[in-house]
mmCIF file of C-alpha atoms in Angstrom:
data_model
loop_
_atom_site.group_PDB
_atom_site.id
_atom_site.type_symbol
_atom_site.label_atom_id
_atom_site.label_comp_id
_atom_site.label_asym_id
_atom_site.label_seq_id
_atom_site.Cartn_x
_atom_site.Cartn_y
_atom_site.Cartn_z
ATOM 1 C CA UNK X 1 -44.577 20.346 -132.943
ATOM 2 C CA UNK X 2 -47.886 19.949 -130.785
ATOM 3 C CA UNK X 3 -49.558 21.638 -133.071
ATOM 4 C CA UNK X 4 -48.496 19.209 -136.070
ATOM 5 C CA UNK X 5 -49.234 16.321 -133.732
ATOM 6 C CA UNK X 6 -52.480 16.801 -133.401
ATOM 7 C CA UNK X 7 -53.339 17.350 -136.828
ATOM 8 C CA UNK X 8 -52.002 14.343 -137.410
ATOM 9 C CA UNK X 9 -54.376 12.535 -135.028
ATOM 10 C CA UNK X 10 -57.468 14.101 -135.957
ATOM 11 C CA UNK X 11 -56.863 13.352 -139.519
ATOM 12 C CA UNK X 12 -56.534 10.065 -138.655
ATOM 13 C CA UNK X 13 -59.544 9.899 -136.940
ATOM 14 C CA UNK X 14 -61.110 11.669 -140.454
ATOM 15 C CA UNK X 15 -60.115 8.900 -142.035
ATOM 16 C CA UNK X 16 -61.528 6.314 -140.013
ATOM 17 C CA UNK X 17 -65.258 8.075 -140.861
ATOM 18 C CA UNK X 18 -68.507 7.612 -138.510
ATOM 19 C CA UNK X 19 -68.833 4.066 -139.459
ATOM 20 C CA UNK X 20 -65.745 2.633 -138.565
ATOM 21 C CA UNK X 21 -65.010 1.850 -134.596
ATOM 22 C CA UNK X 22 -62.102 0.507 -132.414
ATOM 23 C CA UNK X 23 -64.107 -1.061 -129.961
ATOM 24 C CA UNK X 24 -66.994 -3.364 -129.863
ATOM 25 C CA UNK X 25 -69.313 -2.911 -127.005
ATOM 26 C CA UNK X 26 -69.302 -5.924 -124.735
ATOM 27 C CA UNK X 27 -72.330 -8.407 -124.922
ATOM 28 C CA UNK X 28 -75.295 -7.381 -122.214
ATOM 29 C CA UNK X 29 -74.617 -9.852 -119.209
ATOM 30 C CA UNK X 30 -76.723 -12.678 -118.852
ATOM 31 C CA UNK X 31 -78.287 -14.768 -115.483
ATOM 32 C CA UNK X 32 -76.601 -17.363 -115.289
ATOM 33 C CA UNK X 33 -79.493 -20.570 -114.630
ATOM 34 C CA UNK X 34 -78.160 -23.571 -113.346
ATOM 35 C CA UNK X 35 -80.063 -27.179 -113.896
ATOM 36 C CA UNK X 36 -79.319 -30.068 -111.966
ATOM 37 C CA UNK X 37 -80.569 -33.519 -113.289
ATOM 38 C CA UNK X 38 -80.603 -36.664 -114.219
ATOM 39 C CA UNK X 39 -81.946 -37.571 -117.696
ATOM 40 C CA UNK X 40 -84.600 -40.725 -116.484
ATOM 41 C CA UNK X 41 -85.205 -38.857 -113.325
ATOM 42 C CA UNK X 42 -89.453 -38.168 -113.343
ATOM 43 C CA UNK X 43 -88.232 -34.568 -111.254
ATOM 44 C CA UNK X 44 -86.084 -33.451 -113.927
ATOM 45 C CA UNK X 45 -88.455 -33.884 -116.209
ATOM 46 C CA UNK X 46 -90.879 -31.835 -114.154
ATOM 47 C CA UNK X 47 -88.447 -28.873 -113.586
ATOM 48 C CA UNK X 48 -87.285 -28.791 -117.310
ATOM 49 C CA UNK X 49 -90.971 -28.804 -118.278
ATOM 50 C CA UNK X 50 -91.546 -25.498 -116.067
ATOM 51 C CA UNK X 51 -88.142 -24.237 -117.585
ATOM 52 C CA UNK X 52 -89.472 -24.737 -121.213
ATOM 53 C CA UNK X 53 -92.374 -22.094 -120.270
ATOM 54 C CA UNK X 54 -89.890 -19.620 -118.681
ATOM 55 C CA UNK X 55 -87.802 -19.559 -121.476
ATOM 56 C CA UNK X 56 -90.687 -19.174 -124.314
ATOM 57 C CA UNK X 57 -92.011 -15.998 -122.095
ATOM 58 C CA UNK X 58 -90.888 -13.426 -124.412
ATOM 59 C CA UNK X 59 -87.588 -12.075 -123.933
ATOM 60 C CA UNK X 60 -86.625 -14.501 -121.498
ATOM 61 C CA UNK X 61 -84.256 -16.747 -123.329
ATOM 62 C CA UNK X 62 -82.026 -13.733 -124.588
ATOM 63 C CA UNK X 63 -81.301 -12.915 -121.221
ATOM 64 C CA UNK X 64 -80.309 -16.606 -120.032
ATOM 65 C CA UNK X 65 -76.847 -18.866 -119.902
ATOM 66 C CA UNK X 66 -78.486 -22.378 -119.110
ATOM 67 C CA UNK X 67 -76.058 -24.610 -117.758
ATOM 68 C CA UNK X 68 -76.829 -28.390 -117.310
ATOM 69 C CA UNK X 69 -75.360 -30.075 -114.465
ATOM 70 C CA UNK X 70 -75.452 -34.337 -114.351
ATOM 71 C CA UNK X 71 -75.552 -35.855 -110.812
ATOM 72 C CA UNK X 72 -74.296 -39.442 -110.834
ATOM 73 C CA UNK X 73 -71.533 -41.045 -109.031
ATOM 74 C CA UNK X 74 -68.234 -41.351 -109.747
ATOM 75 C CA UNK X 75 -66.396 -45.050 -109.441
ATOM 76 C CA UNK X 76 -62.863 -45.887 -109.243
ATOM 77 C CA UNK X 77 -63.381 -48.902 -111.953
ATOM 78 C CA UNK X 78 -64.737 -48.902 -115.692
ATOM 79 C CA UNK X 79 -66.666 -47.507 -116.522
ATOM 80 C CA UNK X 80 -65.648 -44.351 -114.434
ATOM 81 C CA UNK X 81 -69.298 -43.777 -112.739
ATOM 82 C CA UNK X 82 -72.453 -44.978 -112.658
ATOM 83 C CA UNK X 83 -76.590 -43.478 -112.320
ATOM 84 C CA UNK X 84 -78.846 -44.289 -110.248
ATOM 85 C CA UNK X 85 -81.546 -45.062 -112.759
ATOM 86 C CA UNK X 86 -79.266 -47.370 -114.748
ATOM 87 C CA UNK X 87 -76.947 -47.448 -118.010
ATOM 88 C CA UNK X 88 -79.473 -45.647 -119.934
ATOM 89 C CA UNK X 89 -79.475 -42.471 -117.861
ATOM 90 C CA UNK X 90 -75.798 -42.429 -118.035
ATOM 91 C CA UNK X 91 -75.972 -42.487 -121.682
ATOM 92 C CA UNK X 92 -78.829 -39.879 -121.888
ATOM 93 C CA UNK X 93 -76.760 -37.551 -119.790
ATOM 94 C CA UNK X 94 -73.893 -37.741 -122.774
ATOM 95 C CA UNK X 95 -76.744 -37.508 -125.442
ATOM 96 C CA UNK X 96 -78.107 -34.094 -123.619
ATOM 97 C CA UNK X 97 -74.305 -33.064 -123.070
ATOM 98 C CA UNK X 98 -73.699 -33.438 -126.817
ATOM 99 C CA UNK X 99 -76.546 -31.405 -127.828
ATOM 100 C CA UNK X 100 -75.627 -28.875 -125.528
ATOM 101 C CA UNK X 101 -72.421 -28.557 -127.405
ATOM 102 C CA UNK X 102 -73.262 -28.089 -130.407
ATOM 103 C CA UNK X 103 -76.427 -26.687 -130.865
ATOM 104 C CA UNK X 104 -77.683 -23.077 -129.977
ATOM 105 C CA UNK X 105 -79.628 -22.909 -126.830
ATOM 106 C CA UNK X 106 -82.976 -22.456 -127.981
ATOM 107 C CA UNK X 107 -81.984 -25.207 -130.216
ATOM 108 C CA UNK X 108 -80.798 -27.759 -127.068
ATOM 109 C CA UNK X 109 -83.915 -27.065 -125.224
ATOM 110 C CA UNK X 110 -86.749 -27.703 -128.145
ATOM 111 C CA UNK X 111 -84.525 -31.041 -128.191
ATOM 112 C CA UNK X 112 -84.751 -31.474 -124.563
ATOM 113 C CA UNK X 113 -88.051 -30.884 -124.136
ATOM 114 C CA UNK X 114 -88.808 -33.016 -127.279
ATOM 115 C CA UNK X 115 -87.012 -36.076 -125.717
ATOM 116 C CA UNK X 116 -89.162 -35.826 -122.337
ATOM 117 C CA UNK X 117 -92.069 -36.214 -124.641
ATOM 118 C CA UNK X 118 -94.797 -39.032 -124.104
ATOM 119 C CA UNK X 119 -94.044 -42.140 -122.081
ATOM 120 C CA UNK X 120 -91.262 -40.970 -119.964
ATOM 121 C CA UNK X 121 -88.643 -42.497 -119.528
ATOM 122 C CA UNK X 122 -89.205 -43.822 -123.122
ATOM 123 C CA UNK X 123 -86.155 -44.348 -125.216
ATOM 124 C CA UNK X 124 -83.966 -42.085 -123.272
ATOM 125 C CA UNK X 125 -80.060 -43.600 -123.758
ATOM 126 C CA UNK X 126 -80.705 -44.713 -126.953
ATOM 127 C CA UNK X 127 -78.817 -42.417 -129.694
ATOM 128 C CA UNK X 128 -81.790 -42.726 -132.319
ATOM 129 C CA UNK X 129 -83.927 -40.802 -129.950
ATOM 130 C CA UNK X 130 -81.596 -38.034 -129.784
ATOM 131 C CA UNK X 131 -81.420 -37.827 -133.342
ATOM 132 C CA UNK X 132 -84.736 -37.891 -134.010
ATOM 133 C CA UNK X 133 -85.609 -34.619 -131.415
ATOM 134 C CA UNK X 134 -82.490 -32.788 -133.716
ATOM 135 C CA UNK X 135 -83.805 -32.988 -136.708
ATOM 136 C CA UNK X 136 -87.281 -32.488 -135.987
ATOM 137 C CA UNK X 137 -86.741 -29.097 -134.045
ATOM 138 C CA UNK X 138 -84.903 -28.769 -137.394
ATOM 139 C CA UNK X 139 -81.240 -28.572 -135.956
ATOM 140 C CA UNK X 140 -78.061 -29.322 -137.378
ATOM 141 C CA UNK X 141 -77.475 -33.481 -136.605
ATOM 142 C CA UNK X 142 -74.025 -34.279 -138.275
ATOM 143 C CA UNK X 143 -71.918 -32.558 -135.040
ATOM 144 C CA UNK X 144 -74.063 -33.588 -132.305
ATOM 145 C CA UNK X 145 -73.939 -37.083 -134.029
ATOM 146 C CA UNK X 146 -70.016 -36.689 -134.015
ATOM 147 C CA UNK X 147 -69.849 -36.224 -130.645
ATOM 148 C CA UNK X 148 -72.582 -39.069 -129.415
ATOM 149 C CA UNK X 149 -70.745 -41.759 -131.574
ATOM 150 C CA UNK X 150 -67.480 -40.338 -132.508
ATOM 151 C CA UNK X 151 -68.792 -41.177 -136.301
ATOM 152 C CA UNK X 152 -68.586 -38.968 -138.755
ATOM 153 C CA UNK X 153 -71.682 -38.918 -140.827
ATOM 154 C CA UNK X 154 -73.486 -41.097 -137.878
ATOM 155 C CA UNK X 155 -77.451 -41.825 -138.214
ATOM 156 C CA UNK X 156 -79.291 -43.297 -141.047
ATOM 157 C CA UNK X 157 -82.616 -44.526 -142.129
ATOM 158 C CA UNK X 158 -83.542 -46.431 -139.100
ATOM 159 C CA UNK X 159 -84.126 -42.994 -137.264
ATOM 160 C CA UNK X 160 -88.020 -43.566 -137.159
ATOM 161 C CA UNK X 161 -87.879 -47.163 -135.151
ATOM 162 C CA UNK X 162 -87.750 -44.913 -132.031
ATOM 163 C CA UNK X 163 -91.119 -43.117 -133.151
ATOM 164 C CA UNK X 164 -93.624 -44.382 -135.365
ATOM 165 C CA UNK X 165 -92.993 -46.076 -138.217
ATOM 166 C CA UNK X 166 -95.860 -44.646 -140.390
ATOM 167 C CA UNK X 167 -94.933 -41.231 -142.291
ATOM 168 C CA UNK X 168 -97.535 -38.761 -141.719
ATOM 169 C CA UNK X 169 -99.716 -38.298 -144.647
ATOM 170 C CA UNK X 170 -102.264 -35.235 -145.691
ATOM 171 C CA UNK X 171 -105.755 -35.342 -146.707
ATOM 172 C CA UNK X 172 -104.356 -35.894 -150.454
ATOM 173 C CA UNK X 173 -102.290 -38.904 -149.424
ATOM 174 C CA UNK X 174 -98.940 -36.894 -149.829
ATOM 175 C CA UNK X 175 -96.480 -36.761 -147.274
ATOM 176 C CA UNK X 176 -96.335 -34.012 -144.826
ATOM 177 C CA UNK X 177 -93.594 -31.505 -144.893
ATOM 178 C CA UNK X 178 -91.440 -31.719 -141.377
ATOM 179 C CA UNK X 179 -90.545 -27.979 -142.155
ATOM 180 C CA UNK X 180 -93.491 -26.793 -141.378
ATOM 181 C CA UNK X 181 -92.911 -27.576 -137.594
ATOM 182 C CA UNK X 182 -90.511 -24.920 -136.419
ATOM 183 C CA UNK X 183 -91.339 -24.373 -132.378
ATOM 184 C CA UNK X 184 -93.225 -26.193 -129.877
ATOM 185 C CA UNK X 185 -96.945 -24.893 -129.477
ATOM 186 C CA UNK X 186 -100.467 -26.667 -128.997
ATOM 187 C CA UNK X 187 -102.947 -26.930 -131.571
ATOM 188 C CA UNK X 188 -106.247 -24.915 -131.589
ATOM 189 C CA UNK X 189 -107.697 -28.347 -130.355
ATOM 190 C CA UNK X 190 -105.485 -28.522 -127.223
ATOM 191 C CA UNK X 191 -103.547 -31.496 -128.136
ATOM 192 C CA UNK X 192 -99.720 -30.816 -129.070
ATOM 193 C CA UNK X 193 -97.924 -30.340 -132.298
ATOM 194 C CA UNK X 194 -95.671 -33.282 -131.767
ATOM 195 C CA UNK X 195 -98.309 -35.866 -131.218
ATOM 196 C CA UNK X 196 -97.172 -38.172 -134.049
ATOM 197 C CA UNK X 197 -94.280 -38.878 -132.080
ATOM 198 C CA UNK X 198 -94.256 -41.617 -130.098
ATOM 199 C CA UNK X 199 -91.511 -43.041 -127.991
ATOM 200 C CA UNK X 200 -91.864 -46.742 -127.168
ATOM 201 C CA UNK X 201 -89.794 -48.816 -124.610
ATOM 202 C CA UNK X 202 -87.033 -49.511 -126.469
ATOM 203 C CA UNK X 203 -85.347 -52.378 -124.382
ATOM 204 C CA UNK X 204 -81.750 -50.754 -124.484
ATOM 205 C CA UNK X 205 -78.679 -52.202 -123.438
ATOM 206 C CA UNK X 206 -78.170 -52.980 -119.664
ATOM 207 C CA UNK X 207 -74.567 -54.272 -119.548
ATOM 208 C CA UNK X 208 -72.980 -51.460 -118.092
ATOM 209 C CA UNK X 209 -69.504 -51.230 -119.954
ATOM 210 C CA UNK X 210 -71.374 -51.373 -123.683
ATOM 211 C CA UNK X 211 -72.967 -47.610 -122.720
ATOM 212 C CA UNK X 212 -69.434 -45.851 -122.177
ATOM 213 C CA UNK X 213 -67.153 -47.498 -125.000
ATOM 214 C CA UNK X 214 -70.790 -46.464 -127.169
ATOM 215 C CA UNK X 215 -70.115 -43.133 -126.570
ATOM 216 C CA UNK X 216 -67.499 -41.190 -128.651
ATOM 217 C CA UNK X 217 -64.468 -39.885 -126.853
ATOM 218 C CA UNK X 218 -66.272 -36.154 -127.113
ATOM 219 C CA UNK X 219 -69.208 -37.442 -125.409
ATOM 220 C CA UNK X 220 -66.933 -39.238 -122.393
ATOM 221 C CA UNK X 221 -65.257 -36.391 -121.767
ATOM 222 C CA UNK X 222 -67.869 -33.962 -121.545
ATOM 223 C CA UNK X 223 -69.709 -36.066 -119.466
ATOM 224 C CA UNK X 224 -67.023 -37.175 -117.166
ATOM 225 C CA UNK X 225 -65.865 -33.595 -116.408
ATOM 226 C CA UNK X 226 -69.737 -32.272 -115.786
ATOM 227 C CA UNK X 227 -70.367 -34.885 -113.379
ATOM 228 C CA UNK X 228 -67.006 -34.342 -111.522
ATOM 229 C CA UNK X 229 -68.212 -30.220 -111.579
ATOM 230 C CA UNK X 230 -71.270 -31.497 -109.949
ATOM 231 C CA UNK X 231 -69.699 -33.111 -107.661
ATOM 232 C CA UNK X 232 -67.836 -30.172 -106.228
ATOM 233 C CA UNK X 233 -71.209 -27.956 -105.996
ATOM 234 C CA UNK X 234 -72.634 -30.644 -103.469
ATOM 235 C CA UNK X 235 -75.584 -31.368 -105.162
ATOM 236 C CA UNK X 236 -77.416 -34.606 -104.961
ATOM 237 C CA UNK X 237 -80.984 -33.984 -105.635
ATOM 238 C CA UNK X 238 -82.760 -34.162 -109.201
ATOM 239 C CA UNK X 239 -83.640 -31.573 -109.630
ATOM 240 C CA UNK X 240 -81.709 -29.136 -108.520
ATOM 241 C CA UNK X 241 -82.506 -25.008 -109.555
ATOM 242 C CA UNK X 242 -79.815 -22.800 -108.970
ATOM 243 C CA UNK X 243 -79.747 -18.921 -110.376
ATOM 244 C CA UNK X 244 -77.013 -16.768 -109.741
ATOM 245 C CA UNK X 245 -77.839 -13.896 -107.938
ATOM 246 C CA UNK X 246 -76.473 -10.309 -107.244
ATOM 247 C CA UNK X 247 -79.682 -9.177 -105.295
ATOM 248 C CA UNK X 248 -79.549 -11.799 -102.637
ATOM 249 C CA UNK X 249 -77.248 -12.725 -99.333
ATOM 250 C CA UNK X 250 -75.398 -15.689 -100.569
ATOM 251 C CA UNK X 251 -75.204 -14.849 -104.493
ATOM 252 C CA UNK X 252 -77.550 -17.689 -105.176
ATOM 253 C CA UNK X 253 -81.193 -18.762 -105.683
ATOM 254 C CA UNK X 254 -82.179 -22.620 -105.356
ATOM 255 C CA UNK X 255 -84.908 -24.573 -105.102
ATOM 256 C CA UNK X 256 -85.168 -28.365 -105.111
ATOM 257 C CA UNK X 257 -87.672 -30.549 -106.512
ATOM 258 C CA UNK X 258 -87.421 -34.074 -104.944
ATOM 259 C CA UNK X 259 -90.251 -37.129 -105.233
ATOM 260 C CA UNK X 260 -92.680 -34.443 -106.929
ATOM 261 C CA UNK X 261 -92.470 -31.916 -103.932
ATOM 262 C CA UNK X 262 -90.813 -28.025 -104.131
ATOM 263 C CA UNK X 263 -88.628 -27.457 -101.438
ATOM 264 C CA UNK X 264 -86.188 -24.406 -100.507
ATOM 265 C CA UNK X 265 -87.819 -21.929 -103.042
ATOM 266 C CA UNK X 266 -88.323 -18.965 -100.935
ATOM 267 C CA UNK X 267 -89.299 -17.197 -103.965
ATOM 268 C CA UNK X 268 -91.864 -19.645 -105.501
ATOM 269 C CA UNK X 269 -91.985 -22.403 -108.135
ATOM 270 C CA UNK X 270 -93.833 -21.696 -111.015
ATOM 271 C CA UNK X 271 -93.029 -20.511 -114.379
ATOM 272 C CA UNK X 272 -94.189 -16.694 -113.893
ATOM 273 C CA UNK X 273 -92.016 -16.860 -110.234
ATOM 274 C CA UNK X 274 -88.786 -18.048 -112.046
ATOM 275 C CA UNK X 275 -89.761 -15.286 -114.712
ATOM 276 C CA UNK X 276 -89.849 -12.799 -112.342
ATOM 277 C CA UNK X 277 -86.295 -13.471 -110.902
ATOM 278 C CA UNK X 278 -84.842 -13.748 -114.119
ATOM 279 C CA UNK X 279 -86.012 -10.611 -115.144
ATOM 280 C CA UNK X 280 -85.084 -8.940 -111.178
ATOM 281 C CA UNK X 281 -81.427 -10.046 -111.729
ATOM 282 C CA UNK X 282 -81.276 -9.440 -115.498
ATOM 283 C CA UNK X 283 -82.189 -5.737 -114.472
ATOM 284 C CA UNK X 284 -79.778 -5.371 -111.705
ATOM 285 C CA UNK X 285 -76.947 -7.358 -113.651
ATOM 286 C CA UNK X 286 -77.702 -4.124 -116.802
ATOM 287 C CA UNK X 287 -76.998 -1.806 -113.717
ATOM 288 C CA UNK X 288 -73.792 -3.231 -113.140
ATOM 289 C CA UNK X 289 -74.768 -4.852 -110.048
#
C-alpha cells in the first residue's frame, strides 16, 4: 500500500513538469524610509531634494518603501486640523497623499520633485499644479484626480494657467512632443529639462473651510489618518528622516533638518551618506537580519 502511495505522489509531481510551482518566493525585503514634512515647508523641500538623488543612484529605489508622513495639528472643530503654513499646505499635503496612492513610487516622486520646482512655495494647494507634475512625468491622472476632487474625469484645458501659457515650439514652429521627457536629468548646458515650467503665485484660497470640503472624501481621509499616524510617532519637525534599522540600538535612523540646519544625523546628511545606509540595511535585511 506504501508502495502504491508513493507512486501516486511522484506521478503527480510528473505531471506538474519543471515549470509549474506551488509556491512563489516572497518579494526581497525592502528599507523601509520614512519622510516627515510639510508640503510649503522650505526644509522639506530641501530633504526631498537630497532624497530625489538617493533614489536615482542606481539600484536604490528597488530596494526602498518611502513612506510620507504630514505634520500638522489636529483641531476639535471643522475643518478637523490645521498647518502651520496655511490652507494651502493642508491642501498640498492631500494632493501629495493622493499621488502617493495611486501612482507607482518612482512615479510619486518625479511628481514630487516636479511640484518643488522653481519659485517655491509656488502654486502648492492648488489641484492644477498637481495635475500638471502627473502628466508631465507622464503618469496616469484620471485616479489621482479622483481622489483630489472626488470627480470622475476631473481636470481640463485650463491645466497650463499654473505654468506657462505658451506651448513650446521647435525650430520648425511645430509643437514639441511632451513624450519625449520621460525622467528628470539636466541638459548638456547645465540648466534642467523642466525649465519651461514655471509656477507663478497663484493667489489660492485662504478661507480655511473651502480647502477641506475641496478635497474629495478619498483625499480627507487619507490625509486625516496620516496626520493622526504622525501624531503618534512624536514628530514635529519638517523635516523629519527616519530609516528603519536592524543594524542599530534602537531600530531606527533619524536625522532632522530644521531652519536649513542638519541635526541628529550621526551618520551624515548627504545623498551618498543616506546611500550608504540604505544599501548597509538592504544587505543585512537579504541576510535575514
Amino acid at each position: 500500500m506504501r508502495t502504491a502511495v508513493l507512486g501516486l505522489a511522484g506521478a503527480a509531481v510528473a505531471l506538474a513538469g519543471p515549470e509549474q510551482h506551488v509556491f512563489d518566493s516572497a518579494p526581497a525585503p525592502k528599507v523601509n524610509v520614512s519622510l516627515h514634512v510639510m508640503s510649503r515647508c522650505p526644509d522639506a523641500r530641501l530633504c526631498e531634494s537630497v532624497f530625489d538623488e538617493v533614489l536615482h543612484t542606481n539600484g536604490v529605489m528597488d530596494k526602498v518603501a518611502l513612506d510620507m508622513h504630514y505634520i500638522a495639528t489636529l483641531e476639535h472643530a471643522h475643518p478637523p486640523l490645521s498647518c502651520k503654513h496655511g490652507p494651502a499646505e493642508c491642501a498640498g499635503n492631500a494632493h501629495q497623499l493622493c499621488a502617493s496612492a495611486h501612482l507607482s513610487q518612482p512615479d510619486f516622486y518625479a511628481v514630487l520633485s516636479c511640484m518643488n520646482y522653481g519659485a517655491f512655495p509656488g502654486s502648492i494647494g492648488d489641484e492644477r499644479l498637481v495635475e500638471k507634475c502627473v502628466r508631465t512625468v507622464g503618469a496616469e491622472w484620471a485616479a489621482v484626480g479622483e481622489c483630489i476632487t472626488g470627480s470622475k474625469g476631473v481636470g481640463g484645458d485650463d491645466v497650463d494657467e499654473v505654468g506657462d501659457d505658451e506651448e513650446d515650439e521647435d525650430e520648425d514652429g511645430d509643437e514639441s512632443d511632451d513624450d519625449d521627457v520621460d525622467e528628470w536629468s539636466v541638459d548638456e548646458d547645465g540648466s534642467d529639462y523642466f525649465d519651461e515650467f514655471e509656477q507663478d503665485e497663484h493667489e489660492l484660497e485662504e478661507d480655511e473651510d473651502d480647502w477641506w470640503t475641496a478635497l474629495g472624501p478619498e483625499a480627507r481621509k487619507l490625509l486625516l489618518a496620516n496626520v493622526k499616524e504622525t501624531a503618534t510617532r512624536n514628530v514635529t519637525k519638517s523635516c523629519t528622516i527616519r530609516i528603519d534599522s536592524t543594524l542599530v540600538r534602537g531600530r531606527a535612523r533619524e536625522c532632522v533638518v530644521d531652519g536649513g540646519v542638519w541635526t541628529g544625523c550621526d551618520d551624515g546628511h548627504t545623498a551618498a551618506d543616506f546611500v550608504r545606509v540604505i544599501e548597509a540595511e538592504w544587505a543585512e535585511l537579504q541576510r535575514g537580519g
